[in-house]
Short mmCIF file of C-alpha atoms and ligand atoms in Angstrom, two decimals:
data_model
loop_
_atom_site.label_atom_id
_atom_site.label_comp_id
_atom_site.label_asym_id
_atom_site.label_seq_id
_atom_site.Cartn_x
_atom_site.Cartn_y
_atom_site.Cartn_z
CA MET A 1 0.00 0.00 0.00
CA GLN A 2 1.36 3.38 -0.99
CA ILE A 3 1.04 5.99 1.74
CA SER A 4 0.87 9.60 0.63
CA LEU A 5 2.94 10.92 3.55
CA LYS A 6 6.67 11.42 3.60
CA LYS A 7 8.53 8.40 4.95
CA ILE A 8 11.02 9.52 7.59
CA TYR A 9 12.34 6.22 8.92
CA SER A 10 12.28 2.57 8.05
CA GLY A 11 13.20 0.34 11.00
CA LYS A 12 13.55 -3.42 11.11
CA VAL A 13 9.80 -3.80 11.56
CA ARG A 14 8.09 -0.40 11.53
CA ASP A 15 8.00 2.50 9.06
CA LEU A 16 7.48 6.07 10.23
CA TYR A 17 5.78 8.79 8.19
CA GLU A 18 5.65 12.50 8.89
CA ILE A 19 2.24 14.05 9.49
CA ASP A 20 3.47 17.41 10.77
CA ASP A 21 6.19 18.58 13.14
CA LYS A 22 4.37 17.16 16.16
CA ARG A 23 2.83 13.94 14.86
CA MET A 24 3.81 10.91 12.85
CA LEU A 25 2.21 7.75 11.54
CA MET A 26 3.81 4.50 12.69
CA VAL A 27 3.06 1.54 10.45
CA ALA A 28 3.92 -1.99 11.56
CA THR A 29 4.91 -4.09 8.57
CA ASP A 30 4.92 -7.89 8.32
CA ARG A 31 8.71 -8.04 8.38
CA LEU A 32 10.30 -10.44 10.82
CA SER A 33 13.83 -10.15 12.03
CA ALA A 34 15.55 -13.20 13.46
CA PHE A 35 19.13 -13.09 14.72
CA ASP A 36 19.04 -9.41 13.65
CA VAL A 37 18.54 -10.26 9.98
CA ILE A 38 15.26 -9.36 8.27
CA LEU A 39 13.77 -12.36 6.50
CA ASP A 40 12.88 -12.06 2.82
CA ASP A 41 9.40 -13.44 3.34
CA PRO A 42 6.87 -11.43 5.33
CA ILE A 43 4.75 -13.05 8.04
CA PRO A 44 1.23 -12.25 6.83
CA ARG A 45 -0.79 -10.11 9.31
CA LYS A 46 2.06 -9.95 11.82
CA GLY A 47 2.05 -6.14 11.76
CA GLU A 48 -1.67 -6.02 12.45
CA ILE A 49 -1.45 -8.47 15.30
CA LEU A 50 1.51 -6.66 16.88
CA THR A 51 -0.31 -3.35 16.65
CA GLN A 52 -3.41 -4.81 18.33
CA ILE A 53 -1.34 -6.29 21.16
CA SER A 54 0.53 -3.04 21.66
CA ASN A 55 -2.64 -0.92 21.59
CA PHE A 56 -4.20 -3.22 24.17
CA TRP A 57 -1.30 -2.62 26.57
CA PHE A 58 -1.04 1.11 25.90
CA ASN A 59 -4.66 1.43 26.97
CA LYS A 60 -4.48 -0.95 29.88
CA LEU A 61 -1.39 0.72 31.32
CA SER A 62 -2.39 4.32 30.59
CA HIS A 63 -3.11 4.99 34.27
CA ILE A 64 0.60 4.47 35.06
CA MET A 65 1.98 7.08 32.68
CA PRO A 66 1.22 9.03 29.49
CA ASN A 67 1.74 7.32 26.12
CA HIS A 68 2.54 8.57 22.65
CA PHE A 69 -0.98 8.42 21.21
CA THR A 70 -2.35 11.77 20.05
CA GLY A 71 -5.98 10.64 20.05
CA ASP A 72 -6.20 10.99 16.26
CA SER A 73 -7.33 8.09 14.14
CA VAL A 74 -5.60 7.15 10.90
CA PHE A 75 -8.75 8.36 9.14
CA ASP A 76 -8.01 11.88 10.43
CA VAL A 77 -4.64 12.02 8.70
CA LEU A 78 -4.91 9.88 5.54
CA PRO A 79 -7.21 9.66 2.52
CA LYS A 80 -10.00 7.14 3.21
CA GLU A 81 -8.66 4.36 0.98
CA GLU A 82 -5.20 4.52 2.47
CA ALA A 83 -6.57 4.64 5.99
CA GLU A 84 -8.77 1.62 5.35
CA ALA A 85 -5.87 -0.39 4.05
CA ILE A 86 -3.61 0.19 7.05
CA GLN A 87 -6.04 0.96 9.89
CA HIS A 88 -5.22 -2.20 11.85
CA ARG A 89 -1.46 -1.82 11.59
CA ALA A 90 -0.95 1.90 12.03
CA VAL A 91 -1.20 4.48 14.81
CA VAL A 92 -0.90 8.24 14.96
CA CYS A 93 1.63 9.18 17.58
CA LYS A 94 3.48 12.16 19.02
CA ARG A 95 6.98 12.77 17.71
CA LEU A 96 8.97 12.41 20.88
CA THR A 97 12.61 12.84 21.69
CA PRO A 98 13.73 9.26 22.37
CA VAL A 99 15.42 8.47 25.68
CA LYS A 100 18.53 6.83 24.32
CA ILE A 101 18.62 3.61 26.29
CA GLU A 102 16.72 0.34 26.04
CA SER A 103 14.64 -0.02 29.22
CA ILE A 104 14.67 -3.74 29.83
CA VAL A 105 12.90 -5.39 32.73
CA ARG A 106 13.49 -9.03 33.61
CA GLY A 107 11.28 -11.17 35.80
CA TYR A 108 13.03 -14.44 34.88
CA LEU A 109 16.55 -15.47 34.00
CA THR A 110 17.45 -16.28 30.39
CA GLY A 111 19.27 -14.96 27.33
CA SER A 112 22.02 -12.39 27.85
CA GLY A 113 20.96 -12.03 31.51
CA LEU A 114 21.64 -15.71 32.15
CA LYS A 115 24.97 -15.45 30.35
CA ASP A 116 26.05 -12.50 32.51
CA TYR A 117 24.79 -14.21 35.68
CA LYS A 118 26.78 -17.36 34.92
CA GLN A 119 29.95 -15.36 34.39
CA THR A 120 29.63 -12.80 37.18
CA GLY A 121 26.68 -13.67 39.46
CA THR A 122 25.19 -10.32 38.43
CA ILE A 123 23.19 -8.73 35.64
CA CYS A 124 24.04 -5.13 34.77
CA GLY A 125 25.96 -5.01 38.03
CA LEU A 126 22.99 -6.17 40.13
CA ALA A 127 23.89 -9.03 42.48
CA LEU A 128 21.51 -11.99 42.34
CA PRO A 129 21.14 -14.96 44.70
CA GLU A 130 23.30 -18.01 44.07
CA GLY A 131 21.91 -21.18 42.53
CA LEU A 132 19.62 -19.67 39.92
CA VAL A 133 19.30 -21.62 36.67
CA GLU A 134 17.85 -21.09 33.19
CA ALA A 135 14.29 -19.70 33.45
CA SER A 136 14.42 -19.23 37.24
CA LYS A 137 12.00 -16.62 38.50
CA LEU A 138 13.95 -13.72 39.99
CA PRO A 139 13.24 -12.69 43.61
CA GLN A 140 11.74 -9.52 42.12
CA PRO A 141 11.71 -7.94 38.67
CA ILE A 142 14.90 -6.06 37.87
CA PHE A 143 15.66 -3.08 35.63
CA THR A 144 18.57 -3.99 33.34
CA PRO A 145 19.18 -1.17 30.86
CA SER A 146 21.17 -1.60 27.70
CA SER A 147 22.70 0.93 25.39
CA LYS A 148 20.97 1.41 22.04
CA ALA A 149 23.35 0.03 19.44
CA GLU A 150 23.94 1.65 16.07
CA VAL A 151 22.28 -0.19 13.18
CA GLY A 152 23.81 -3.64 12.76
CA ASP A 153 25.36 -3.80 16.24
CA HIS A 154 24.02 -5.71 19.20
CA ASP A 155 22.84 -3.79 22.27
CA ILE A 156 25.11 -3.97 25.31
CA ASN A 157 23.90 -4.41 28.89
CA ILE A 158 25.00 -1.50 31.05
CA SER A 159 25.04 -0.86 34.79
CA TYR A 160 22.53 1.47 36.37
CA GLU A 161 25.38 3.90 37.06
CA GLU A 162 26.29 3.89 33.37
CA CYS A 163 22.63 4.50 32.54
CA GLU A 164 22.64 7.50 34.91
CA ARG A 165 25.78 8.76 33.21
CA GLN A 166 24.20 8.43 29.75
CA ILE A 167 20.78 10.00 30.39
CA GLY A 168 21.16 11.77 33.76
CA ALA A 169 20.34 10.52 37.25
CA GLU A 170 16.91 12.08 37.48
CA LEU A 171 15.67 10.68 34.18
CA ALA A 172 17.25 7.29 34.93
CA GLU A 173 15.29 7.09 38.17
CA GLN A 174 12.03 8.01 36.42
CA VAL A 175 12.61 5.48 33.65
CA LYS A 176 13.47 2.70 36.08
CA LYS A 177 10.41 3.34 38.23
CA ALA A 178 8.09 3.51 35.23
CA ALA A 179 9.53 0.40 33.56
CA LEU A 180 9.22 -1.68 36.74
CA ALA A 181 5.65 -0.49 37.37
CA LEU A 182 4.59 -1.26 33.79
CA TYR A 183 6.20 -4.69 33.80
CA THR A 184 4.84 -5.66 37.20
CA GLU A 185 1.24 -4.89 36.35
CA ALA A 186 1.44 -6.44 32.90
CA ALA A 187 3.16 -9.61 34.10
CA GLU A 188 0.53 -10.17 36.82
CA TYR A 189 -2.26 -9.74 34.30
CA ALA A 190 -0.66 -11.94 31.63
CA LEU A 191 -0.16 -14.74 34.13
CA THR A 192 -3.93 -14.90 34.64
CA LYS A 193 -4.15 -15.52 30.88
CA GLY A 194 -1.58 -18.31 30.83
CA ILE A 195 1.35 -16.20 29.62
CA ILE A 196 4.58 -15.61 31.51
CA ILE A 197 6.26 -12.39 30.47
CA CYS A 198 9.86 -13.37 31.03
CA ASP A 199 11.35 -10.03 30.09
CA THR A 200 10.56 -7.03 27.97
CA LYS A 201 11.97 -3.88 26.47
CA PHE A 202 10.21 -0.53 26.82
CA GLU A 203 11.06 2.61 24.92
CA PHE A 204 10.39 6.04 26.35
CA GLY A 205 10.50 9.53 24.93
CA LEU A 206 10.16 13.07 26.19
CA ASP A 207 7.31 15.25 24.96
CA GLU A 208 7.67 18.95 24.25
CA ASP A 209 7.18 19.73 27.95
CA GLY A 210 9.83 17.18 28.92
CA ALA A 211 7.28 14.71 30.29
CA LEU A 212 8.34 11.08 30.21
CA THR A 213 6.10 9.23 27.78
CA LEU A 214 5.76 5.58 26.79
CA MET A 215 6.32 5.08 23.06
CA ASP A 216 7.17 2.57 20.33
CA GLU A 217 5.53 -0.84 20.93
CA VAL A 218 4.58 -2.30 24.30
CA LEU A 219 4.76 -5.87 25.53
CA THR A 220 4.49 -7.61 22.18
CA PRO A 221 6.16 -10.92 21.38
CA ASP A 222 8.69 -8.88 19.38
CA SER A 223 9.75 -6.70 22.30
CA SER A 224 9.36 -9.38 24.98
CA ARG A 225 9.83 -13.03 25.70
CA PHE A 226 6.45 -14.64 26.23
CA TRP A 227 6.36 -18.16 27.62
CA SER A 228 3.35 -20.40 28.02
CA VAL A 229 2.54 -21.31 31.63
CA ASP A 230 1.81 -24.85 30.36
CA THR A 231 5.30 -25.54 29.06
CA TYR A 232 7.28 -23.49 31.55
CA GLN A 233 9.85 -25.46 33.46
CA GLU A 234 12.69 -24.08 35.52
CA GLY A 235 16.04 -25.39 34.29
CA THR A 236 14.94 -25.60 30.67
CA ASN A 237 14.77 -23.00 27.93
CA PRO A 238 11.01 -22.59 27.49
CA PRO A 239 9.87 -22.17 23.86
CA SER A 240 9.07 -18.51 23.29
CA PHE A 241 5.80 -17.49 21.76
CA ASP A 242 6.91 -15.75 18.66
CA LYS A 243 9.91 -16.69 16.63
CA GLN A 244 10.50 -20.13 18.02
CA PHE A 245 9.50 -21.99 14.86
CA VAL A 246 11.46 -19.68 12.63
CA ARG A 247 14.49 -19.64 14.91
CA ASP A 248 14.51 -23.43 15.32
CA TRP A 249 14.17 -23.88 11.60
CA LEU A 250 16.95 -21.39 10.88
CA GLU A 251 19.22 -23.00 13.51
CA ASN A 252 18.74 -26.39 11.89
CA SER A 253 19.20 -25.08 8.35
CA GLY A 254 22.95 -24.61 8.83
CA TRP A 255 22.68 -20.91 8.04
CA ASN A 256 25.69 -18.80 9.13
CA LYS A 257 23.40 -15.98 10.42
CA GLN A 258 24.74 -13.47 7.94
CA ALA A 259 22.27 -11.76 5.59
CA PRO A 260 20.57 -12.98 3.46
CA ALA A 261 18.65 -15.57 5.44
CA PRO A 262 17.54 -18.75 3.66
CA LYS A 263 13.97 -18.97 2.41
CA VAL A 264 11.70 -20.13 5.22
CA PRO A 265 9.13 -22.82 4.28
CA ALA A 266 5.44 -21.87 4.17
CA ASP A 267 4.41 -24.13 7.05
CA VAL A 268 6.96 -22.50 9.37
CA ILE A 269 5.56 -19.10 8.42
CA GLU A 270 1.98 -20.29 9.03
CA LYS A 271 2.86 -21.63 12.46
CA THR A 272 4.52 -18.34 13.31
CA VAL A 273 1.42 -16.30 12.38
CA ALA A 274 -0.68 -18.68 14.46
CA LYS A 275 1.51 -18.08 17.51
CA TYR A 276 1.27 -14.30 17.19
CA GLN A 277 -2.51 -14.63 16.87
CA GLU A 278 -2.62 -16.94 19.89
CA ALA A 279 -0.79 -14.36 22.01
CA LEU A 280 -3.30 -11.67 20.99
CA ASP A 281 -6.27 -13.94 21.68
CA LEU A 282 -5.00 -15.09 25.07
CA LEU A 283 -4.24 -11.55 26.25
CA THR A 284 -7.38 -9.82 25.02
CA LYS A 285 -10.15 -12.42 25.38
N1 ATP B 1 6.56 8.30 19.54
C1 ATP B 1 7.77 8.13 19.00
N2 ATP B 1 8.58 9.19 18.80
C2 ATP B 1 9.81 9.03 18.23
N3 ATP B 1 10.32 7.83 17.84
C3 ATP B 1 9.55 6.72 18.04
C4 ATP B 1 8.25 6.82 18.63
N4 ATP B 1 7.73 5.56 18.71
C5 ATP B 1 8.65 4.74 18.18
N5 ATP B 1 9.76 5.41 17.77
C6 ATP B 1 10.93 4.86 17.08
O1 ATP B 1 10.45 4.33 15.86
C7 ATP B 1 11.22 3.22 15.43
C8 ATP B 1 10.30 2.05 15.16
O2 ATP B 1 10.82 1.20 14.20
P1 ATP B 1 11.42 -0.24 14.48
O3 ATP B 1 11.06 -0.73 15.83
O4 ATP B 1 11.12 -1.05 13.29
O5 ATP B 1 12.94 0.17 14.49
P2 ATP B 1 14.17 -0.71 14.90
O6 ATP B 1 14.74 -1.42 13.75
O7 ATP B 1 13.86 -1.43 16.16
O8 ATP B 1 15.10 0.48 15.12
P3 ATP B 1 15.76 1.02 16.39
O9 ATP B 1 17.04 0.24 16.43
O10 ATP B 1 15.91 2.48 16.13
O11 ATP B 1 14.84 0.70 17.54
C9 ATP B 1 12.22 2.96 16.55
O12 ATP B 1 13.46 3.59 16.21
C10 ATP B 1 11.60 3.68 17.75
O13 ATP B 1 12.56 4.08 18.69
MG1 MG B 2 12.31 -1.48 17.50
#
């Protein structure tokens, strides 16, 4: 679908279009990135599903802090035909000044957190109890910021002190408090729906008055690790909700993880769509 606004950014998954100097249109595409490489084949409807999940959380968590919605609908800013075509995958949002760190919250131990813990007994400089294993629930959720990498690089976990140095102590404190509050409420709710939110990444921005505002996407399978309560087992690596089929298939294909990725078979793509849809259904029904 052609959009008659000026494209200002094309990310791994989302495209941004300028509406005016205060607002932009964020369109979630069906692109999937695995191991930081964007696959050639889109995952049909993925962008719509992600947008619905994100919108659900933005609304549910709006009592905790302001978010980037302007209140406009896509029909207010696009010709009718264009708006109809993208209405389920696009939102009108405020153009914020991004806070330049990744605000990660972890409730369970896995991934780069587990790797750090095994090497140092800490994550981002935070000491954790001894004897934790893969997928252990942490005594309480922890804020583990990482620095936003330049395109093509991997993000690096940083200590809270480094985070304070990068964005200022006052903002760091606000971000940490907000991220923990958002995660805690969301994780409690998701658990009642059979989903464990292992960890997640929030992005924040500052509005024109300097108010901290939740932006980007919120608590989707792309920005989080979702595990099913049914298959969760401490000591194992629980299958994650989203890219598991694609990742497993890619791992077994012998691919060297350099672009381009091999062509993913249709049944793997279908299973992936089904998992995204399942996450949306479980959370919102
Ligand atoms: N309200 C907002 N104001 C300004 N920037 C925003 C807002 N909401 C989201 N963004 C930015 O829009 C982009 C969304 O695109 P996408 O998530 O596909 O990018 P990405 O490949 O993850 O890129 P990045 O590495 O910059 O996050 C991100 O860079 C995100 O930080
Ligand atoms: Mg992103």
